Amino acid sequence: MDNLFFRKAMGKFATGVTVVTTKTEEGIHGMTANAFMSVSLEPKLVTISIDNKARMLDKIHKSKKFAISFLAEDQVHVSMHFAGQKKSDEEIEFEEIHNLPAIKGALATIACEVTQSMVVGDHTLFVGKVLEIKVIDGQPLTFYGGKYGRYQPLENAI
Ligand code: FAD
């Protein structure tokens, strides 16, 4: 199976878009990620998957903490900025959650401490114990087939 086909097939799974942030003595670091999963209710655990070549990997290993921000539909410039696709013309604003930086204006921000990390192929999975959550109203940014989009609920469906 070739890599392009695998990526194309995985792109058929629509997701939201998050920015993972952390803070070390070198400062704040952010990275766009859609490999996010809610894992457990009791205890409250979530997982992110970070490329072993990403600068974020070493930062999370050092800080042992990270925040996740679920981006709103008007934050595509934030996603592109933290994916290294296009520098944002607007200044990126952070807000604090549990002493961690998160993206201001995100629909939800989640502060986590790392409980487990596991190298899986060319990525590392971090399991985070949820320390604090903040939520605001709004519409999510989506990602499907390699393109950003909006969420459209179906009428007459539960
Ligand atoms: P860099 O490439 O150095 O940083 C990313 C960008 O953020 C740079 O432009 C940098 O200047 C900027 N930046 C970082 N910190 C700050 C700060 N404090 N203030 C201002 N700007 C800052 N990769 C994964 O590993 N896992 C995923 O789940 C994943 N999902 C993705 C989903 C989408 C929709 C997209 C578009 C990309 C995804 N990627 C994912 C790829 C990943 O976002 C990029 O490869 C990213 O560039 C890797 O970041 P890095 O940590 O190596 O740091």
Tab-separated table of C-alpha atoms in Angstrom, residues 1-7:
chain	number	residue	atom	x	y	z
A	1	MET	CA	0.000	0.000	0.000
A	2	ASP	CA	1.503	3.350	-0.900
A	3	ASN	CA	1.705	6.292	1.540
A	4	LEU	CA	-0.328	8.642	-0.669
A	5	PHE	CA	-3.243	6.194	-0.795
A	6	PHE	CA	-3.102	5.718	3.000
A	7	ARG	CA	-3.136	9.502	3.564
